[in-house]
Amino acid sequence: MLIGCVCLVLVQGVLGRAAAQQCYLEALRLDVAYAPAWRGLGDLLREGGELVQALSCYQEAVRLRPCYADAFTGMGVVLKELKRLPEAEACFEAVVRLRSSCALAHGNLAGVMYEQGKLDAAIAMYHKALTIEPSFPEAYNNLGNALREAGRYDEAIACYSACIQLQYSKAIQQLQMQQLQPDASAAAAAAGLSGGMAGIVGTAAANNAAIAAGGGLMGGLAAMAASRPPQQLLPVGVAQRVSVAYNNLGGILKMTGQTLAAIACYEQVVLLQPDSPEGHANLASAYKDAARHDVAIQSYRRALALRPDFPEAFANYVHSLQCVCDWADRPALFKRLEQEVRRDLAAGRLPSVQPFHAMAYPFSADLALAISVKYAEHCSLAASRLSLPKLPHPPAVPLAPGQRLRVGYVSSDFGNHPLSHLMGSVFGLHDHSRIEVFCYALSPSDGSEWRLRIEAEAEHFLDVSSWGVVDIARRISADGIHVAVNLNGYTKGARNEIFALWPAPVQTSYMGFPATTGAPFLPYLITDKVVAPSQLHHCYSECLALMPNCYFVNDYKRCHRDVLNKAALPCRSEFGLPKDKIIFSCSNQLYKYDPDTFTTWCNILKRVADSVLWLLRFPPFGETNIRMQAAAQGVDPARIIFTDVAHKDLHIRRSGLADVFLDTPLCNAHTTGCDVLWGGCPMVTLPMERMASRVAASLAYASGLGPEMVVSSQADYEDRAVLLGTNRALRESLRARLESTRLTCPLFDTEGWVHNLEKVLFKMWDIHLEGKGPRSFEVQ
């Protein structure tokens, strides 16, 4: 009967599926209780996509032979493809019991555990597989995936690196074997390669140790690249597998901010698979993160040439063009982009445009909201896969005398980041007799003054950057947090799955993402009446907690008082600015610019003859495009003056050198708006509909001078800027009033702002106690 089994396999390979199926059926006609034939027929049907019929064959095989590991394996594969994951897990568990020393069996079980979100169990099972077979590259790759999902990034990086090293080492050994004499090759094969593979694992471990030492990642990648065989000699299958591992490694390096190392990984991918559109798109994305939009655009174009219908690459291509103000085909590009987004939404797919990018695009409010809603659904789905039972919350009862409201701030931006520049004092200014403050840092310390200050002033500061989502959520729950504040939204470093697990009874979005999150797990958004007047509440999924004055906090009165000393401020000549001309400025990032606004700026320059426009190289690769646009509109490019990004303190101190700040309407100056107003420079801003387009107006009104700086149309914007540029008395009067109110106006009253925020937090808790769900409210 063993000979019969071999013959059946040979028939399947030589004569094709139809002949093989006939042989299996003939075998069963001769002996209907012959389990291997049922299993073989099941394999054949599975490969042909006939999953239900295949399942019946495997079930019959294990009924006839209850300890038939191969049939259990086939059954598990079919059940997994049918999405019957618990049943698939039971099959693979049976295989592990039957073949306890089989690494592949453990790997299969780990894989189905991973798909069910059982990350801890999957990780443990992959480790067992690698204990059995240390030279199992696929297990290293898949373990890396599980560790990545669990937030254990350093371990994931080490696993992906080991997978790559093993794949290359195996390929080198195969090439060496091919160069041996046939008899020597056969002898080597007979002797086995396990000893050699142990050495390979040692090499991989050495590379991982170098990576873990810090600063050695680029060297480790270079060593792996140098040791690889020539690309043209790699078998196609090996090149594909190595590319998968490099892609995974590049993805996690990019996610953790190690951009140069990510670029090195993706460059290996495009060397291994030069015709891979995904490889070129991933490389472009890494260059984009490194602010090398010029190179990114070229890589995106290669990806789109290889696959014209590639929504993700197209969306990122459009964003890179936006970041460098390349507006040549802007109307057509945005028309196509909107069509693709609406197509994705209609099909229930995650849109290719991210919410943070949509925030600055000329999209309607309903489309921007729909994008956020779909991303929130994606977060909820990811959280559900973690299979975490409902977390306990503090009881919904009034706080006892002396009991404090526990507020948890969650952010990846506790460090040298605009959020910390603005909120640095907030965590220490809370009334500690009434509020107990917890900060959960999603990023490791950058050693900056802002990180050190928040660590010192927050009552409880916990670095959870190396923790998994589940562990962070459990800790927030265990800390008894009443109100959890998401300071990220859809910004870089966010881990919104934490909030999707509902670690606190009251959860709100604030500050980091100036738009609606569309997330049911963030039922509140803290904002104000200027940003979100009643006629615009349809732009938001959240219940709105409206603060008095401006919702946007800053810390300038405490941290940047040196700006008040005019004698110590820099002069124009230090930055190549003319002393005797009217200086209009905009220090927003270039992605916030749009053609209509730039046309208005050019019109202003034409109407105010003795004027220049001072912009920021942010990023530098947009400067040429801006100068070309100016020339095309009849403005001498020499009247556009660019300066480099400066340290925060210098940036604020030099902000007042301009005469008038020109805001960008689609996405305003937020942090930058605080910079220029604290520096005493008046602004002109045009609020539109969505949140990001109305923040500067809120800042202006909170300074007490809103009517002088906020306009209602593009024409009014141009006229107001021209008036301020040509009427020296008006301009100087506005500046003098702005400077005189800095220490007394609500905009820079951080202590008063914290007091109002506490009113908001307590009101949220009081509404929770009503048991009727969240609702919008305003505090006075």
Tab-separated table of N, CA and C in Angstrom, residues 545-644:
chain	number	residue	atom	x	y	z
A	545	ALA	N	-17.431	69.111	23.552
A	545	ALA	CA	-17.236	69.766	24.844
A	545	ALA	C	-16.630	71.129	24.553
A	546	LEU	N	-17.440	72.177	24.666
A	546	LEU	CA	-17.039	73.505	24.232
A	546	LEU	C	-16.457	74.299	25.402
A	547	MET	N	-15.181	74.663	25.247
A	547	MET	CA	-14.512	75.465	26.266
A	547	MET	C	-14.785	76.946	26.034
A	548	PRO	N	-14.704	77.757	27.073
A	548	PRO	CA	-14.777	79.207	26.861
A	548	PRO	C	-13.500	79.681	26.163
A	549	ASN	N	-13.587	80.761	25.423
A	549	ASN	CA	-12.437	81.304	24.698
A	549	ASN	C	-11.920	80.260	23.711
A	550	CYS	N	-10.625	79.970	23.731
A	550	CYS	CA	-10.023	79.083	22.737
A	550	CYS	C	-9.674	77.732	23.352
A	551	TYR	N	-9.983	76.639	22.636
A	551	TYR	CA	-9.664	75.303	23.142
A	551	TYR	C	-8.182	75.011	23.060
A	552	PHE	N	-7.446	75.754	22.220
A	552	PHE	CA	-6.062	75.447	21.875
A	552	PHE	C	-5.136	76.069	22.917
A	553	VAL	N	-4.474	75.222	23.692
A	553	VAL	CA	-3.649	75.708	24.792
A	553	VAL	C	-2.232	76.004	24.306
A	554	ASN	N	-1.530	76.857	25.060
A	554	ASN	CA	-0.102	77.078	24.819
A	554	ASN	C	0.577	77.409	26.142
A	555	ASP	N	1.888	77.389	26.124
A	555	ASP	CA	2.675	77.531	27.350
A	555	ASP	C	3.646	78.702	27.257
A	556	TYR	N	3.327	79.668	26.409
A	556	TYR	CA	4.336	80.663	26.055
A	556	TYR	C	4.610	81.673	27.173
A	557	LYS	N	3.586	81.991	27.959
A	557	LYS	CA	3.798	82.971	29.019
A	557	LYS	C	4.840	82.479	30.016
A	558	ARG	N	4.915	81.175	30.176
A	558	ARG	CA	5.866	80.597	31.129
A	558	ARG	C	7.218	80.296	30.480
A	559	CYS	N	7.192	79.825	29.231
A	559	CYS	CA	8.425	79.308	28.621
A	559	CYS	C	9.122	80.283	27.679
A	560	HIS	N	8.418	81.295	27.208
A	560	HIS	CA	9.020	82.165	26.190
A	560	HIS	C	8.868	83.644	26.555
A	561	ARG	N	9.115	83.969	27.805
A	561	ARG	CA	8.993	85.357	28.251
A	561	ARG	C	10.094	86.240	27.674
A	562	ASP	N	11.167	85.619	27.170
A	562	ASP	CA	12.250	86.408	26.582
A	562	ASP	C	11.763	87.209	25.375
A	563	VAL	N	10.670	86.757	24.747
A	563	VAL	CA	10.126	87.477	23.598
A	563	VAL	C	9.644	88.867	24.002
A	564	LEU	N	9.301	89.034	25.275
A	564	LEU	CA	8.781	90.315	25.746
A	564	LEU	C	9.870	91.385	25.815
A	565	ASN	N	11.135	90.967	25.806
A	565	ASN	CA	12.255	91.914	25.878
A	565	ASN	C	12.701	92.266	24.462
A	566	LYS	N	12.195	93.372	23.933
A	566	LYS	CA	12.477	93.731	22.546
A	566	LYS	C	13.960	93.920	22.285
A	567	ALA	N	14.669	94.384	23.278
A	567	ALA	CA	16.101	94.654	23.085
A	567	ALA	C	16.893	93.378	22.820
A	568	ALA	N	16.357	92.232	23.274
A	568	ALA	CA	17.086	90.972	23.118
A	568	ALA	C	16.646	90.179	21.895
A	569	LEU	N	15.710	90.727	21.113
A	569	LEU	CA	15.205	90.001	19.958
A	569	LEU	C	16.163	90.122	18.772
A	570	PRO	N	16.173	89.140	17.894
A	570	PRO	CA	17.040	89.223	16.715
A	570	PRO	C	16.551	90.310	15.764
A	571	CYS	N	17.423	90.696	14.845
A	571	CYS	CA	17.037	91.694	13.849
A	571	CYS	C	16.879	91.028	12.484
A	572	ARG	N	16.248	91.726	11.586
A	572	ARG	CA	15.925	91.170	10.277
A	572	ARG	C	17.162	90.725	9.504
A	573	SER	N	18.214	91.494	9.584
A	573	SER	CA	19.397	91.204	8.778
A	573	SER	C	20.008	89.845	9.116
A	574	GLU	N	19.766	89.345	10.326
A	574	GLU	CA	20.302	88.038	10.718
A	574	GLU	C	19.715	86.913	9.890
A	575	PHE	N	18.583	87.162	9.257
A	575	PHE	CA	17.904	86.125	8.485
A	575	PHE	C	17.764	86.514	7.009
A	576	GLY	N	18.546	87.500	6.585
A	576	GLY	CA	18.496	87.914	5.197
A	576	GLY	C	17.227	88.646	4.824
A	577	LEU	N	16.576	89.257	5.814
A	577	LEU	CA	15.328	89.977	5.571
A	577	LEU	C	15.612	91.466	5.409
A	578	PRO	N	14.933	92.127	4.470
A	578	PRO	CA	15.169	93.563	4.262
A	578	PRO	C	14.647	94.394	5.425
A	579	LYS	N	15.407	95.402	5.796
A	579	LYS	CA	15.042	96.232	6.942
A	579	LYS	C	13.908	97.198	6.612
A	580	ASP	N	13.867	97.644	5.343
A	580	ASP	CA	12.991	98.767	4.998
A	580	ASP	C	11.808	98.366	4.115
A	581	LYS	N	11.432	97.091	4.130
A	581	LYS	CA	10.303	96.651	3.315
A	581	LYS	C	9.207	96.047	4.199
A	582	ILE	N	8.010	96.004	3.668
A	582	ILE	CA	6.909	95.328	4.349
A	582	ILE	C	7.101	93.830	4.158
A	583	ILE	N	7.108	93.122	5.270
A	583	ILE	CA	7.330	91.674	5.206
A	583	ILE	C	6.032	90.949	5.546
A	584	PHE	N	5.462	90.296	4.519
A	584	PHE	CA	4.387	89.342	4.744
A	584	PHE	C	5.046	87.978	4.978
A	585	SER	N	4.488	87.199	5.857
A	585	SER	CA	5.148	85.921	6.156
A	585	SER	C	4.120	84.804	6.280
A	586	CYS	N	4.622	83.583	6.107
A	586	CYS	CA	3.865	82.378	6.448
A	586	CYS	C	4.889	81.298	6.779
A	587	SER	N	4.871	80.857	8.021
A	587	SER	CA	5.818	79.810	8.435
A	587	SER	C	5.116	78.472	8.620
A	588	ASN	N	3.950	78.319	7.986
A	588	ASN	CA	3.294	77.010	7.964
A	588	ASN	C	4.078	76.048	7.068
A	589	GLN	N	3.894	74.762	7.304
A	589	GLN	CA	4.476	73.773	6.407
A	589	GLN	C	3.853	73.917	5.025
A	590	LEU	N	4.636	73.580	4.008
A	590	LEU	CA	4.200	73.821	2.635
A	590	LEU	C	2.989	72.991	2.236
A	591	TYR	N	2.744	71.852	2.909
A	591	TYR	CA	1.591	71.036	2.514
A	591	TYR	C	0.274	71.760	2.774
A	592	LYS	N	0.301	72.820	3.572
A	592	LYS	CA	-0.915	73.576	3.866
A	592	LYS	C	-1.248	74.604	2.782
A	593	TYR	N	-0.302	74.832	1.865
A	593	TYR	CA	-0.533	75.815	0.811
A	593	TYR	C	-1.486	75.243	-0.240
A	594	ASP	N	-2.138	76.127	-0.968
A	594	ASP	CA	-2.955	75.714	-2.116
A	594	ASP	C	-2.857	76.799	-3.176
A	595	PRO	N	-3.146	76.484	-4.434
A	595	PRO	CA	-2.951	77.456	-5.516
A	595	PRO	C	-3.754	78.742	-5.349
A	596	ASP	N	-4.994	78.647	-4.886
A	596	ASP	CA	-5.814	79.854	-4.744
A	596	ASP	C	-5.214	80.804	-3.713
A	597	THR	N	-4.764	80.248	-2.602
A	597	THR	CA	-4.159	81.090	-1.570
A	597	THR	C	-2.872	81.721	-2.077
A	598	PHE	N	-2.069	80.942	-2.807
A	598	PHE	CA	-0.805	81.508	-3.301
A	598	PHE	C	-1.072	82.593	-4.344
A	599	THR	N	-2.096	82.413	-5.147
A	599	THR	CA	-2.477	83.469	-6.095
A	599	THR	C	-2.850	84.742	-5.346
A	600	THR	N	-3.583	84.587	-4.251
A	600	THR	CA	-3.931	85.749	-3.422
A	600	THR	C	-2.674	86.412	-2.868
A	601	TRP	N	-1.717	85.604	-2.422
A	601	TRP	CA	-0.465	86.174	-1.919
A	601	TRP	C	0.260	86.965	-3.012
A	602	CYS	N	0.285	86.413	-4.208
A	602	CYS	CA	0.926	87.128	-5.319
A	602	CYS	C	0.197	88.441	-5.610
A	603	ASN	N	-1.119	88.413	-5.543
A	603	ASN	CA	-1.888	89.649	-5.737
A	603	ASN	C	-1.537	90.685	-4.675
A	604	ILE	N	-1.377	90.218	-3.442
A	604	ILE	CA	-1.014	91.131	-2.348
A	604	ILE	C	0.343	91.765	-2.625
A	605	LEU	N	1.302	90.958	-3.057
A	605	LEU	CA	2.632	91.492	-3.356
A	605	LEU	C	2.559	92.519	-4.486
A	606	LYS	N	1.730	92.263	-5.477
A	606	LYS	CA	1.584	93.217	-6.579
A	606	LYS	C	0.976	94.527	-6.097
A	607	ARG	N	0.035	94.461	-5.169
A	607	ARG	CA	-0.661	95.666	-4.691
A	607	ARG	C	0.138	96.416	-3.627
A	608	VAL	N	1.024	95.711	-2.947
A	608	VAL	CA	1.898	96.358	-1.959
A	608	VAL	C	3.295	96.300	-2.547
A	609	ALA	N	3.636	97.310	-3.305
A	609	ALA	CA	4.827	97.248	-4.153
A	609	ALA	C	6.117	97.020	-3.369
A	610	ASP	N	6.242	97.679	-2.260
A	610	ASP	CA	7.503	97.598	-1.504
A	610	ASP	C	7.412	96.492	-0.455
A	611	SER	N	7.114	95.290	-0.896
A	611	SER	CA	6.905	94.192	0.060
A	611	SER	C	7.572	92.914	-0.430
A	612	VAL	N	7.790	91.990	0.515
A	612	VAL	CA	8.329	90.669	0.205
A	612	VAL	C	7.508	89.629	0.963
A	613	LEU	N	7.683	88.382	0.559
A	613	LEU	CA	6.987	87.267	1.217
A	613	LEU	C	8.033	86.344	1.822
A	614	TRP	N	7.959	86.163	3.124
A	614	TRP	CA	8.950	85.376	3.873
A	614	TRP	C	8.324	84.006	4.209
A	615	LEU	N	8.925	82.929	3.685
A	615	LEU	CA	8.415	81.577	3.862
A	615	LEU	C	9.469	80.669	4.492
A	616	LEU	N	9.005	79.493	4.884
A	616	LEU	CA	9.864	78.526	5.555
A	616	LEU	C	10.177	77.362	4.625
A	617	ARG	N	11.430	76.937	4.612
A	617	ARG	CA	11.806	75.731	3.853
A	617	ARG	C	11.352	74.504	4.648
A	618	PHE	N	10.116	74.145	4.446
A	618	PHE	CA	9.545	73.084	5.276
A	618	PHE	C	8.516	72.303	4.468
A	619	PRO	N	8.984	71.383	3.540
A	619	PRO	CA	10.359	70.939	3.318
A	619	PRO	C	11.069	71.808	2.275
A	620	PRO	N	12.401	71.638	2.143
A	620	PRO	CA	13.162	72.496	1.235
A	620	PRO	C	12.885	72.253	-0.237
A	621	PHE	N	12.364	71.071	-0.588
A	621	PHE	CA	12.219	70.730	-2.000
A	621	PHE	C	11.034	71.425	-2.664
A	622	GLY	N	10.282	72.217	-1.899
A	622	GLY	CA	9.191	72.967	-2.493
A	622	GLY	C	9.587	74.358	-2.944
A	623	GLU	N	10.781	74.802	-2.554
A	623	GLU	CA	11.182	76.181	-2.831
A	623	GLU	C	11.181	76.489	-4.323
A	624	THR	N	11.735	75.601	-5.125
A	624	THR	CA	11.794	75.840	-6.570
A	624	THR	C	10.405	75.970	-7.167
A	625	ASN	N	9.489	75.102	-6.748
A	625	ASN	CA	8.118	75.168	-7.276
A	625	ASN	C	7.439	76.484	-6.910
A	626	ILE	N	7.652	76.938	-5.678
A	626	ILE	CA	7.045	78.199	-5.251
A	626	ILE	C	7.579	79.366	-6.082
A	627	ARG	N	8.868	79.393	-6.291
A	627	ARG	CA	9.451	80.489	-7.077
A	627	ARG	C	8.937	80.446	-8.528
A	628	MET	N	8.794	79.248	-9.071
A	628	MET	CA	8.251	79.131	-10.430
A	628	MET	C	6.815	79.630	-10.484
A	629	GLN	N	6.026	79.296	-9.454
A	629	GLN	CA	4.634	79.760	-9.417
A	629	GLN	C	4.583	81.288	-9.347
A	630	ALA	N	5.464	81.885	-8.552
A	630	ALA	CA	5.484	83.343	-8.434
A	630	ALA	C	5.817	83.988	-9.771
A	631	ALA	N	6.839	83.455	-10.436
A	631	ALA	CA	7.236	84.012	-11.734
A	631	ALA	C	6.096	83.899	-12.739
A	632	ALA	N	5.381	82.766	-12.709
A	632	ALA	CA	4.274	82.560	-13.642
A	632	ALA	C	3.154	83.570	-13.423
A	633	GLN	N	3.069	84.127	-12.210
A	633	GLN	CA	2.009	85.092	-11.906
A	633	GLN	C	2.524	86.533	-11.919
A	634	GLY	N	3.724	86.708	-12.481
A	634	GLY	CA	4.231	88.061	-12.663
A	634	GLY	C	4.878	88.663	-11.438
A	635	VAL	N	5.268	87.825	-10.488
A	635	VAL	CA	5.964	88.307	-9.290
A	635	VAL	C	7.427	87.884	-9.378
A	636	ASP	N	8.312	88.826	-9.159
A	636	ASP	CA	9.743	88.521	-9.182
A	636	ASP	C	10.059	87.482	-8.112
A	637	PRO	N	10.606	86.316	-8.491
A	637	PRO	CA	10.928	85.281	-7.486
A	637	PRO	C	11.856	85.776	-6.386
A	638	ALA	N	12.613	86.833	-6.664
A	638	ALA	CA	13.513	87.375	-5.644
A	638	ALA	C	12.741	87.988	-4.472
A	639	ARG	N	11.462	88.261	-4.681
A	639	ARG	CA	10.645	88.808	-3.597
A	639	ARG	C	10.139	87.714	-2.650
A	640	ILE	N	10.433	86.463	-2.973
A	640	ILE	CA	10.104	85.349	-2.075
A	640	ILE	C	11.382	84.982	-1.326
A	641	ILE	N	11.366	85.116	-0.017
A	641	ILE	CA	12.555	84.847	0.806
A	641	ILE	C	12.297	83.610	1.655
A	642	PHE	N	13.140	82.607	1.507
A	642	PHE	CA	13.026	81.381	2.294
A	642	PHE	C	14.094	81.351	3.376
A	643	THR	N	13.721	80.879	4.550
A	643	THR	CA	14.709	80.599	5.599
A	643	THR	C	14.501	79.176	6.099
A	644	ASP	N	15.536	78.648	6.741
A	644	ASP	CA	15.490	77.272	7.223
A	644	ASP	C	14.690	77.164	8.513
